[in-house]
Amino acid sequence: LNWSCRSKGLQNTSLPESSLIVAAASDLTDVFQELGRQFTHEGQSQVIFSFGSTGALAHQIEQGAPFDVFVAASQSHVDMLEKQGLVLPGTQRVLCTGRIVLWQSEGSPVTVNCLEDLSLAGVKRIAIANPEHAPYGLAARQALERAGIWESVRSKLVFAENISQCRQFAETGNVEVAILALSLSRRPGGRFVLLDSSLHEPIRQTLCILRRTAHQRLSRQWVDFLLSPPGKAVLERYGFSV
Amino acid sequence: MASRFDWFPLGFSLQVSVLATAIALFLGVLLAWILARYRFRGREWLDAVVTLPLVLPPTVLGYYLLVVLGQRGWLGHFLESVLGITLVFTPTAAVIAATIHALPLMVKSVRATFEGINPSLENVARTLGAGEFRVFRTITLPLSWKGVWAATALAFARALGDFGVTIMIAGNIPGKTQTVSVAIYDAVQAGRDSEALVLTGIVSLSAVAILYLINLHAYRK
Amino acid sequence: MASRFDWFPLGFSLQVSVLATAIALFLGVLLAWILARYRFRGREWLDAVVTLPLVLPPTVLGYYLLVVLGQRGWLGHFLESVLGITLVFTPTAAVIAATIHALPLMVKSVRATFEGINPSLENVARTLGAGEFRVFRTITLPLSWKGVWAATALAFARALGDFGVTIMIAGNIPGKTQTVSVAIYDAVQAGRDSEALVLTGIVSLSAVAILYLINLHAYRK
Amino acid sequence: MLHIQLSKTYYPQQEPPFRLEISLELKQGITILFGPSGSGKTMTLRMISGIETPDQGIIRCGEVVFFDSASGRNLPIRQRKVAHVFQDLALFPHLTVEQNVSYGVKDLPSSQRMTRVGAILESFEIANLSQRRPERLSGGEQQRVALARALVTRPRVLLLDEPLSALDLAVKRSLLADLERLNQELQIPILYVTHDISEALTVGEHLVFLKHGQVAAQGDPWEILEKPEAAVVARLLGVENILQGRITSVSHENGTMTCDLSGCRIVVPLSNGSSNQPIRIGLRSRDILVSVQEPQGLSAQNLLPGKILSLESVAHEVHLLLDCGVPLRVTLTIGAARSLQLREGLPVWAVFKSHSCFILKEQALNEG
Amino acid sequence: MLHIQLSKTYYPQQEPPFRLEISLELKQGITILFGPSGSGKTMTLRMISGIETPDQGIIRCGEVVFFDSASGRNLPIRQRKVAHVFQDLALFPHLTVEQNVSYGVKDLPSSQRMTRVGAILESFEIANLSQRRPERLSGGEQQRVALARALVTRPRVLLLDEPLSALDLAVKRSLLADLERLNQELQIPILYVTHDISEALTVGEHLVFLKHGQVAAQGDPWEILEKPEAAVVARLLGVENILQGRITSVSHENGTMTCDLSGCRIVVPLSNGSSNQPIRIGLRSRDILVSVQEPQGLSAQNLLPGKILSLESVAHEVHLLLDCGVPLRVTLTIGAARSLQLREGLPVWAVFKSHSCFILKEQALNEG
Ligand SMILES: Nc1ncnc2c1ncn2[C@@H]1O[C@H](COP(=O)(O)OP(=O)(O)OP(=O)(O)O)[C@@H](O)[C@H]1O
Ligand SMILES: Nc1ncnc2c1ncn2[C@@H]1O[C@H](COP(=O)(O)OP(=O)(O)OP(=O)(O)O)[C@@H](O)[C@H]1O
Ligand SMILES: [Mg+2]
Ligand SMILES: [Mg+2]
């Protein structure tokens, strides 16, 4: 195991020791990159993002991942971490809630305007994130169920690993419709129909500061920035409800 | 969890892997033979390019494949409009995904084995009137069994283990294109740890058993 | 995009892959030698088990590794509390991840090559007073160069391409443990398609170049 | 029938290149390819079967052009129908003896193939090994399999690279007889590499002597000793004594000639030469007997009185140098030397048959 | 010095097993291992060097036990210090000639190693090939490298499996001389497998004759013909005529005995036997001359009048069967037969020297 020491030579990292590492769910990718730029711009330190699925990130945190702040796409994972005493007490907050949309790429052969249209014959396949583990997938399922078409469209469903992949399926024209996060729907190349938020449980983007952080002050600054009016404005612009 | 255990992914994966291994075996041996036997410009480049699928992260490779093979991709479009074949999100796609990862392993290992064969044996076969293909079939290939079996074992394992490419181009359609790798992933992600463990256990055991049989076959005598 | 291009993942991945390939080369050749040279009970089982990392979906493998090597894992805990070594989420973890996938390729290909060697040559070396290790070092190994190089090329490609295990145990921490595979994945996921393409292009080109050099070396003469 | 005219240069690193430059015309029947180790025999065979390509030249078998550098023609190995027994045998290790032997006759109808293969396995005494793999055969058994594998095909040309070197005399004889029968049957050129003189003389109708990559002599095996290159061949064949003299008389009825070698008179077999011509005679050291008392009643034989100059014992042999007017090298068994109590200075008689004398042509004088 | 007593059975599929059962006591010096193809010579060598393990028995070299099935001892190959030249040579293909040869002397100080290796390369005439890889060597060159590689070490035992089969006479002689020198120097047991009788007789101080995996005869190479197994050996050596008769007189001063073979009288070298004892004589077909007219003045030689029963020509040889009271097989060159215009029924005289006759012991009568 002495090569674990030798490999220290690898640590010619390009990031300063003082930078903040934020683990965030993938649906926050676009908005956080913008927020991160603004945060740094305001003279604060640099923020590094580690995007991934909420479940995987939570698992990594359990095993000692060196994150300072965790922003999950669901509340349950943060609750679980809190129970294990990995969260700095009192730092859990709901940042915002996500919305889902019906997304179609340009050039899709059918046009879908409401959930019920998913039953049309022209809609051969529908991509949703896996409802078992992706919060947006769960919301999609709930919406389909409440619209009463879950059973009828079930055979058309393709489960994506995560919400980004869901979009890729639609983007490449391999599914006619995808149920996506509103936050990822702003990218060019498609059209979307916002689904009513009453169709699903709120998708609470929950944040917390992790107990192991060495940058508590900086973490709080980042959280404060997120919760500040300018931060909220950006979140709203990207389709989150604050 | 509450639902009864789903055996589909296991059977499906087995079929896909066996099929993919067979295809990779055929194509890989063919390519390896061409690479070992014929000297042509760009031979080593071709060899290097064949290895490329190993270098790219599978999901990304899958994404690009999706772009090419998908309904809007030039190849996918051609297949669909001209031949009426749809690839993505079908079992065929799962086979393609598994093959793509198995092939480079096959080509490189087998080529090295082919080149290790004493050329005198091939020459003597030629003097006995054997054409190139007969030489290959009756001398080169049988003398390379060990290497070919080892490569087959690798290819099979790799085919079974592919996740990234599969989920991209075959999708994750339970009961239709869900391979066991994808099923395990899902279970882990969903926190169904015990199910994941059971699946992992079954896959590992059957894989070890199959690999063991291949080994026995390869190193027997 | 707007931000300037980040070269870190490329350099980092190269270092990780080279290191992992070197480790896999060493361990793999050693294991292959033991498997080829010594007959012991369970030899073929060991061989089959060594291949196992290829069978499991990488992310899942990574998940389980994390359970074992992480701070709460028994091994990770032991290393941290007793030796003060943290493995996960460090560059070391990236090396481990890459090694795990490279090793089976190494072991299986190299073993097949070792077993293809005429035993007379090893015997004659023994009659000339060479001990087992000298026989290995001066006869078996040099006669297996082609196979070993082919396996090294595979191992290197695989080390470079690992994504699932790396992202689990090394994490996706830009500038610290983000390998190029993970970076490409990240870029694709974030819709930074052009960045993903550029990275893919660079990785593919450099991988092909490196593999080409390995090939030239392996098949030269 | 087989016309060969080729050249090829090998460039080993750090050494002077080896140049093979050969021009041969082989008729049907067995031609012995003879020459010191490293003279290019194997090379020549490899060019004919097509395993190696000459730098330039032409190889033609009857109407069929195997290779022609002028027209750029190079017939693929398999179309040449040249059966080639390699020096290192190259048996297929994964096939049984029977499968090895029948490899080249796969195109025959099965019954015919089985008869032919069965017959050759039988006559090569390897039928009982037919289900074995080569690794389980002894060296001589392997050699027989390799030979059978080549002979069972009906080739245009047969190339044999020391095919009997690992066999004992009894087996060798029987295989040579088989080969001879085959030769009568096939009527093709057979090129036979050997180092064994008796093998060469038994089997060969024609002998080609290769040296440093060039044909140094060729012709009838028994006559080749009269060729210009003879002195070299003679030394190679173990003819240690080369005596120089003059013919004094020729007896046609006896088939002998009498020669004078610096004073001593010897009788040699008849050859074309006449009285007073110079002559050169080769005589093997093993063909000379030594007598310590004047031999009685051996009037027709050669008897040269002399004395022992030196005596050196090597293993079970004793090498003597005699002075009988001419220096004579003699090899005896140690038993013989012991029983005769030979020692330096002892007066002895050298005794040898006229038929032990080879007559070398005059030109041989110019050669080392 | 080398004590061998072992047995091992090989079970090929579908065939009767081959059983090797050997008991030998080798002294220092060269022992020839002789026997037909497939008699177990290579096997025996492989057991001694440790490459194969006997089923049971003991192999001991002086004080050092190589193998003992009773005590379960099996010394690893490398500790046996047995130099073994394989029948298939097994040169290291990736090493140069020089590296091959110096492989076994890596432990010597570098200067000493270089001198020793250099010397042996020189004396084996392969110094100019020292930088080449084996694939670029001719068959004979390879054989010399393999031999040099084994001889350069200072082993306890030297095993040579047909080490000179691919070499021409000149090189063979010089290597045999080298071997002889080495034998004087090293004072170790050397086991030498060969099929070549003259090689065997030249080099061997002791001969072991193997047959069907068993020692059929052993002893002085020249005396072994008198051993019970002699008839087989004789046939193997190409002694085609085995004549049976009775000693009529013994002449100690001439070193000859006179025998009566169903009416015809022949003279043979002296052996221990006395008047009226039965005797069996071996005579090679090549050692008999034929004369078409009664030979003149050959009083001391054997002259048997008879006639040609049959005449068969094989390649450049003619095989005659004569009836001289006893049947006699004679081999002549075709040239000789032609010039004498031999044909069936022609009356001829068979002529042979008494020294051409081998005396076989009476027990040989019982053998095939
Ligand atoms: N690939 C090669 N490159 C360079 N030189 C070579 C090569 N192969 C053979 N030689 C040399 O060419 C010469 C002729 O080799 P060849 O094998 O024809 O000899 P040979 O007459 O068959 O001898 P032998 O009776 O010992 O088998 C030898 O001196 C050999 O060292
Ligand atoms: N692995 C094996 N299994 C079964 N039989 C074998 C095996 N190896 C050799 N034999 C048989 O054992 C016998 C003795 O073989 P060995 O090689 O010792 O013969 P040899 O005396 O060296 O003959 P040669 O002079 O032809 O080399 C042969 O009949 C051979 O076919
Ligand atoms: Mg040769
Ligand atoms: Mg043998």
PDB file of N, CA and C in Angstrom, chain E residues 297-343:
ATOM      1  N   GLY E 297      46.339 -64.853 -55.817  1.00  0.00           N
ATOM      2  CA  GLY E 297      47.251 -64.406 -54.765  1.00  0.00           C
ATOM      3  C   GLY E 297      46.609 -63.740 -53.583  1.00  0.00           C
ATOM      4  N   LEU E 298      45.447 -64.128 -53.196  1.00  0.00           N
ATOM      5  CA  LEU E 298      44.806 -63.565 -52.015  1.00  0.00           C
ATOM      6  C   LEU E 298      44.711 -64.637 -50.944  1.00  0.00           C
ATOM      7  N   SER E 299      45.779 -65.393 -50.810  1.00  0.00           N
ATOM      8  CA  SER E 299      45.763 -66.583 -49.967  1.00  0.00           C
ATOM      9  C   SER E 299      45.237 -66.346 -48.553  1.00  0.00           C
ATOM     10  N   ALA E 300      45.622 -65.215 -47.949  1.00  0.00           N
ATOM     11  CA  ALA E 300      45.250 -65.000 -46.538  1.00  0.00           C
ATOM     12  C   ALA E 300      43.798 -64.586 -46.365  1.00  0.00           C
ATOM     13  N   GLN E 301      43.116 -64.231 -47.417  1.00  0.00           N
ATOM     14  CA  GLN E 301      41.748 -63.756 -47.335  1.00  0.00           C
ATOM     15  C   GLN E 301      40.761 -64.905 -47.457  1.00  0.00           C
ATOM     16  N   ASN E 302      39.488 -64.567 -47.164  1.00  0.00           N
ATOM     17  CA  ASN E 302      38.438 -65.553 -47.349  1.00  0.00           C
ATOM     18  C   ASN E 302      37.925 -65.501 -48.774  1.00  0.00           C
ATOM     19  N   LEU E 303      37.921 -66.613 -49.404  1.00  0.00           N
ATOM     20  CA  LEU E 303      37.468 -66.715 -50.789  1.00  0.00           C
ATOM     21  C   LEU E 303      36.447 -67.831 -50.872  1.00  0.00           C
ATOM     22  N   LEU E 304      35.203 -67.503 -51.138  1.00  0.00           N
ATOM     23  CA  LEU E 304      34.196 -68.551 -51.214  1.00  0.00           C
ATOM     24  C   LEU E 304      33.609 -68.589 -52.609  1.00  0.00           C
ATOM     25  N   PRO E 305      33.783 -69.682 -53.303  1.00  0.00           N
ATOM     26  CA  PRO E 305      33.155 -69.781 -54.623  1.00  0.00           C
ATOM     27  C   PRO E 305      31.658 -70.018 -54.456  1.00  0.00           C
ATOM     28  N   GLY E 306      30.904 -69.490 -55.407  1.00  0.00           N
ATOM     29  CA  GLY E 306      29.452 -69.672 -55.328  1.00  0.00           C
ATOM     30  C   GLY E 306      28.807 -69.143 -56.584  1.00  0.00           C
ATOM     31  N   LYS E 307      27.492 -68.895 -56.514  1.00  0.00           N
ATOM     32  CA  LYS E 307      26.870 -68.261 -57.676  1.00  0.00           C
ATOM     33  C   LYS E 307      25.761 -67.307 -57.225  1.00  0.00           C
ATOM     34  N   ILE E 308      25.396 -66.412 -58.146  1.00  0.00           N
ATOM     35  CA  ILE E 308      24.419 -65.387 -57.808  1.00  0.00           C
ATOM     36  C   ILE E 308      23.019 -65.968 -57.862  1.00  0.00           C
ATOM     37  N   LEU E 309      22.328 -65.923 -56.716  1.00  0.00           N
ATOM     38  CA  LEU E 309      20.958 -66.422 -56.670  1.00  0.00           C
ATOM     39  C   LEU E 309      19.980 -65.356 -57.138  1.00  0.00           C
ATOM     40  N   SER E 310      20.172 -64.132 -56.604  1.00  0.00           N
ATOM     41  CA  SER E 310      19.277 -63.059 -57.028  1.00  0.00           C
ATOM     42  C   SER E 310      20.043 -61.752 -57.020  1.00  0.00           C
ATOM     43  N   LEU E 311      19.465 -60.775 -57.664  1.00  0.00           N
ATOM     44  CA  LEU E 311      20.165 -59.519 -57.882  1.00  0.00           C
ATOM     45  C   LEU E 311      19.104 -58.428 -57.950  1.00  0.00           C
ATOM     46  N   GLU E 312      19.213 -57.479 -57.068  1.00  0.00           N
ATOM     47  CA  GLU E 312      18.179 -56.434 -56.993  1.00  0.00           C
ATOM     48  C   GLU E 312      18.883 -55.089 -56.884  1.00  0.00           C
ATOM     49  N   SER E 313      18.487 -54.168 -57.744  1.00  0.00           N
ATOM     50  CA  SER E 313      19.212 -52.905 -57.639  1.00  0.00           C
ATOM     51  C   SER E 313      18.341 -51.839 -56.992  1.00  0.00           C
ATOM     52  N   VAL E 314      18.901 -51.183 -56.006  1.00  0.00           N
ATOM     53  CA  VAL E 314      18.210 -50.161 -55.228  1.00  0.00           C
ATOM     54  C   VAL E 314      19.090 -48.924 -55.261  1.00  0.00           C
ATOM     55  N   ALA E 315      18.580 -47.893 -55.923  1.00  0.00           N
ATOM     56  CA  ALA E 315      19.350 -46.668 -56.089  1.00  0.00           C
ATOM     57  C   ALA E 315      20.714 -47.020 -56.677  1.00  0.00           C
ATOM     58  N   HIS E 316      21.771 -46.538 -56.086  1.00  0.00           N
ATOM     59  CA  HIS E 316      23.092 -46.791 -56.643  1.00  0.00           C
ATOM     60  C   HIS E 316      23.750 -48.028 -56.082  1.00  0.00           C
ATOM     61  N   GLU E 317      22.927 -48.846 -55.467  1.00  0.00           N
ATOM     62  CA  GLU E 317      23.485 -50.056 -54.902  1.00  0.00           C
ATOM     63  C   GLU E 317      22.809 -51.269 -55.519  1.00  0.00           C
ATOM     64  N   VAL E 318      23.539 -52.358 -55.463  1.00  0.00           N
ATOM     65  CA  VAL E 318      22.959 -53.615 -55.919  1.00  0.00           C
ATOM     66  C   VAL E 318      23.038 -54.588 -54.759  1.00  0.00           C
ATOM     67  N   HIS E 319      21.905 -55.186 -54.432  1.00  0.00           N
ATOM     68  CA  HIS E 319      21.903 -56.202 -53.385  1.00  0.00           C
ATOM     69  C   HIS E 319      21.919 -57.577 -54.036  1.00  0.00           C
ATOM     70  N   LEU E 320      22.947 -58.339 -53.692  1.00  0.00           N
ATOM     71  CA  LEU E 320      23.065 -59.685 -54.255  1.00  0.00           C
ATOM     72  C   LEU E 320      22.768 -60.707 -53.179  1.00  0.00           C
ATOM     73  N   LEU E 321      22.220 -61.827 -53.613  1.00  0.00           N
ATOM     74  CA  LEU E 321      22.164 -62.966 -52.715  1.00  0.00           C
ATOM     75  C   LEU E 321      22.983 -64.066 -53.373  1.00  0.00           C
ATOM     76  N   LEU E 322      24.054 -64.480 -52.680  1.00  0.00           N
ATOM     77  CA  LEU E 322      24.941 -65.502 -53.240  1.00  0.00           C
ATOM     78  C   LEU E 322      24.681 -66.831 -52.552  1.00  0.00           C
ATOM     79  N   ASP E 323      24.881 -67.876 -53.277  1.00  0.00           N
ATOM     80  CA  ASP E 323      24.896 -69.192 -52.648  1.00  0.00           C
ATOM     81  C   ASP E 323      26.318 -69.718 -52.682  1.00  0.00           C
ATOM     82  N   CYS E 324      26.974 -69.728 -51.511  1.00  0.00           N
ATOM     83  CA  CYS E 324      28.356 -70.194 -51.437  1.00  0.00           C
ATOM     84  C   CYS E 324      28.407 -71.371 -50.462  1.00  0.00           C
ATOM     85  N   GLY E 325      27.410 -72.196 -50.565  1.00  0.00           N
ATOM     86  CA  GLY E 325      27.253 -73.230 -49.532  1.00  0.00           C
ATOM     87  C   GLY E 325      26.369 -72.660 -48.448  1.00  0.00           C
ATOM     88  N   VAL E 326      26.731 -71.489 -47.992  1.00  0.00           N
ATOM     89  CA  VAL E 326      25.848 -70.722 -47.116  1.00  0.00           C
ATOM     90  C   VAL E 326      25.305 -69.561 -47.938  1.00  0.00           C
ATOM     91  N   PRO E 327      24.077 -69.074 -47.599  1.00  0.00           N
ATOM     92  CA  PRO E 327      23.586 -67.878 -48.309  1.00  0.00           C
ATOM     93  C   PRO E 327      24.348 -66.659 -47.823  1.00  0.00           C
ATOM     94  N   LEU E 328      24.751 -65.813 -48.726  1.00  0.00           N
ATOM     95  CA  LEU E 328      25.485 -64.598 -48.355  1.00  0.00           C
ATOM     96  C   LEU E 328      24.840 -63.388 -49.020  1.00  0.00           C
ATOM     97  N   ARG E 329      24.541 -62.373 -48.196  1.00  0.00           N
ATOM     98  CA  ARG E 329      24.016 -61.123 -48.732  1.00  0.00           C
ATOM     99  C   ARG E 329      25.178 -60.175 -49.010  1.00  0.00           C
ATOM    100  N   VAL E 330      25.217 -59.628 -50.194  1.00  0.00           N
ATOM    101  CA  VAL E 330      26.324 -58.756 -50.577  1.00  0.00           C
ATOM    102  C   VAL E 330      25.760 -57.464 -51.155  1.00  0.00           C
ATOM    103  N   THR E 331      26.380 -56.348 -50.802  1.00  0.00           N
ATOM    104  CA  THR E 331      25.974 -55.074 -51.389  1.00  0.00           C
ATOM    105  C   THR E 331      27.129 -54.496 -52.189  1.00  0.00           C
ATOM    106  N   LEU E 332      26.840 -54.146 -53.406  1.00  0.00           N
ATOM    107  CA  LEU E 332      27.869 -53.553 -54.268  1.00  0.00           C
ATOM    108  C   LEU E 332      27.366 -52.225 -54.809  1.00  0.00           C
ATOM    109  N   THR E 333      28.283 -51.457 -55.336  1.00  0.00           N
ATOM    110  CA  THR E 333      27.830 -50.255 -56.033  1.00  0.00           C
ATOM    111  C   THR E 333      27.348 -50.698 -57.404  1.00  0.00           C
ATOM    112  N   ILE E 334      26.447 -49.920 -57.931  1.00  0.00           N
ATOM    113  CA  ILE E 334      25.895 -50.289 -59.228  1.00  0.00           C
ATOM    114  C   ILE E 334      26.990 -50.267 -60.286  1.00  0.00           C
ATOM    115  N   GLY E 335      27.917 -49.345 -60.086  1.00  0.00           N
ATOM    116  CA  GLY E 335      29.027 -49.255 -61.026  1.00  0.00           C
ATOM    117  C   GLY E 335      29.810 -50.556 -61.068  1.00  0.00           C
ATOM    118  N   ALA E 336      30.117 -51.056 -59.877  1.00  0.00           N
ATOM    119  CA  ALA E 336      30.877 -52.297 -59.790  1.00  0.00           C
ATOM    120  C   ALA E 336      30.101 -53.442 -60.433  1.00  0.00           C
ATOM    121  N   ALA E 337      28.817 -53.533 -60.097  1.00  0.00           N
ATOM    122  CA  ALA E 337      27.996 -54.616 -60.630  1.00  0.00           C
ATOM    123  C   ALA E 337      27.929 -54.546 -62.149  1.00  0.00           C
ATOM    124  N   ARG E 338      27.830 -53.319 -62.634  1.00  0.00           N
ATOM    125  CA  ARG E 338      27.716 -53.127 -64.077  1.00  0.00           C
ATOM    126  C   ARG E 338      29.023 -53.553 -64.750  1.00  0.00           C
ATOM    127  N   SER E 339      30.132 -53.067 -64.189  1.00  0.00           N
ATOM    128  CA  SER E 339      31.410 -53.335 -64.853  1.00  0.00           C
ATOM    129  C   SER E 339      31.722 -54.829 -64.823  1.00  0.00           C
ATOM    130  N   LEU E 340      31.224 -55.529 -63.799  1.00  0.00           N
ATOM    131  CA  LEU E 340      31.474 -56.973 -63.745  1.00  0.00           C
ATOM    132  C   LEU E 340      30.413 -57.746 -64.518  1.00  0.00           C
ATOM    133  N   GLN E 341      29.419 -57.024 -65.037  1.00  0.00           N
ATOM    134  CA  GLN E 341      28.315 -57.624 -65.795  1.00  0.00           C
ATOM    135  C   GLN E 341      27.670 -58.772 -65.034  1.00  0.00           C
ATOM    136  N   LEU E 342      27.345 -58.493 -63.785  1.00  0.00           N
ATOM    137  CA  LEU E 342      26.741 -59.508 -62.931  1.00  0.00           C
ATOM    138  C   LEU E 342      25.328 -59.803 -63.400  1.00  0.00           C
ATOM    139  N   ARG E 343      24.913 -61.046 -63.289  1.00  0.00           N
ATOM    140  CA  ARG E 343      23.546 -61.439 -63.584  1.00  0.00           C
ATOM    141  C   ARG E 343      23.238 -62.710 -62.814  1.00  0.00           C
TER     142      ARG E 343
END
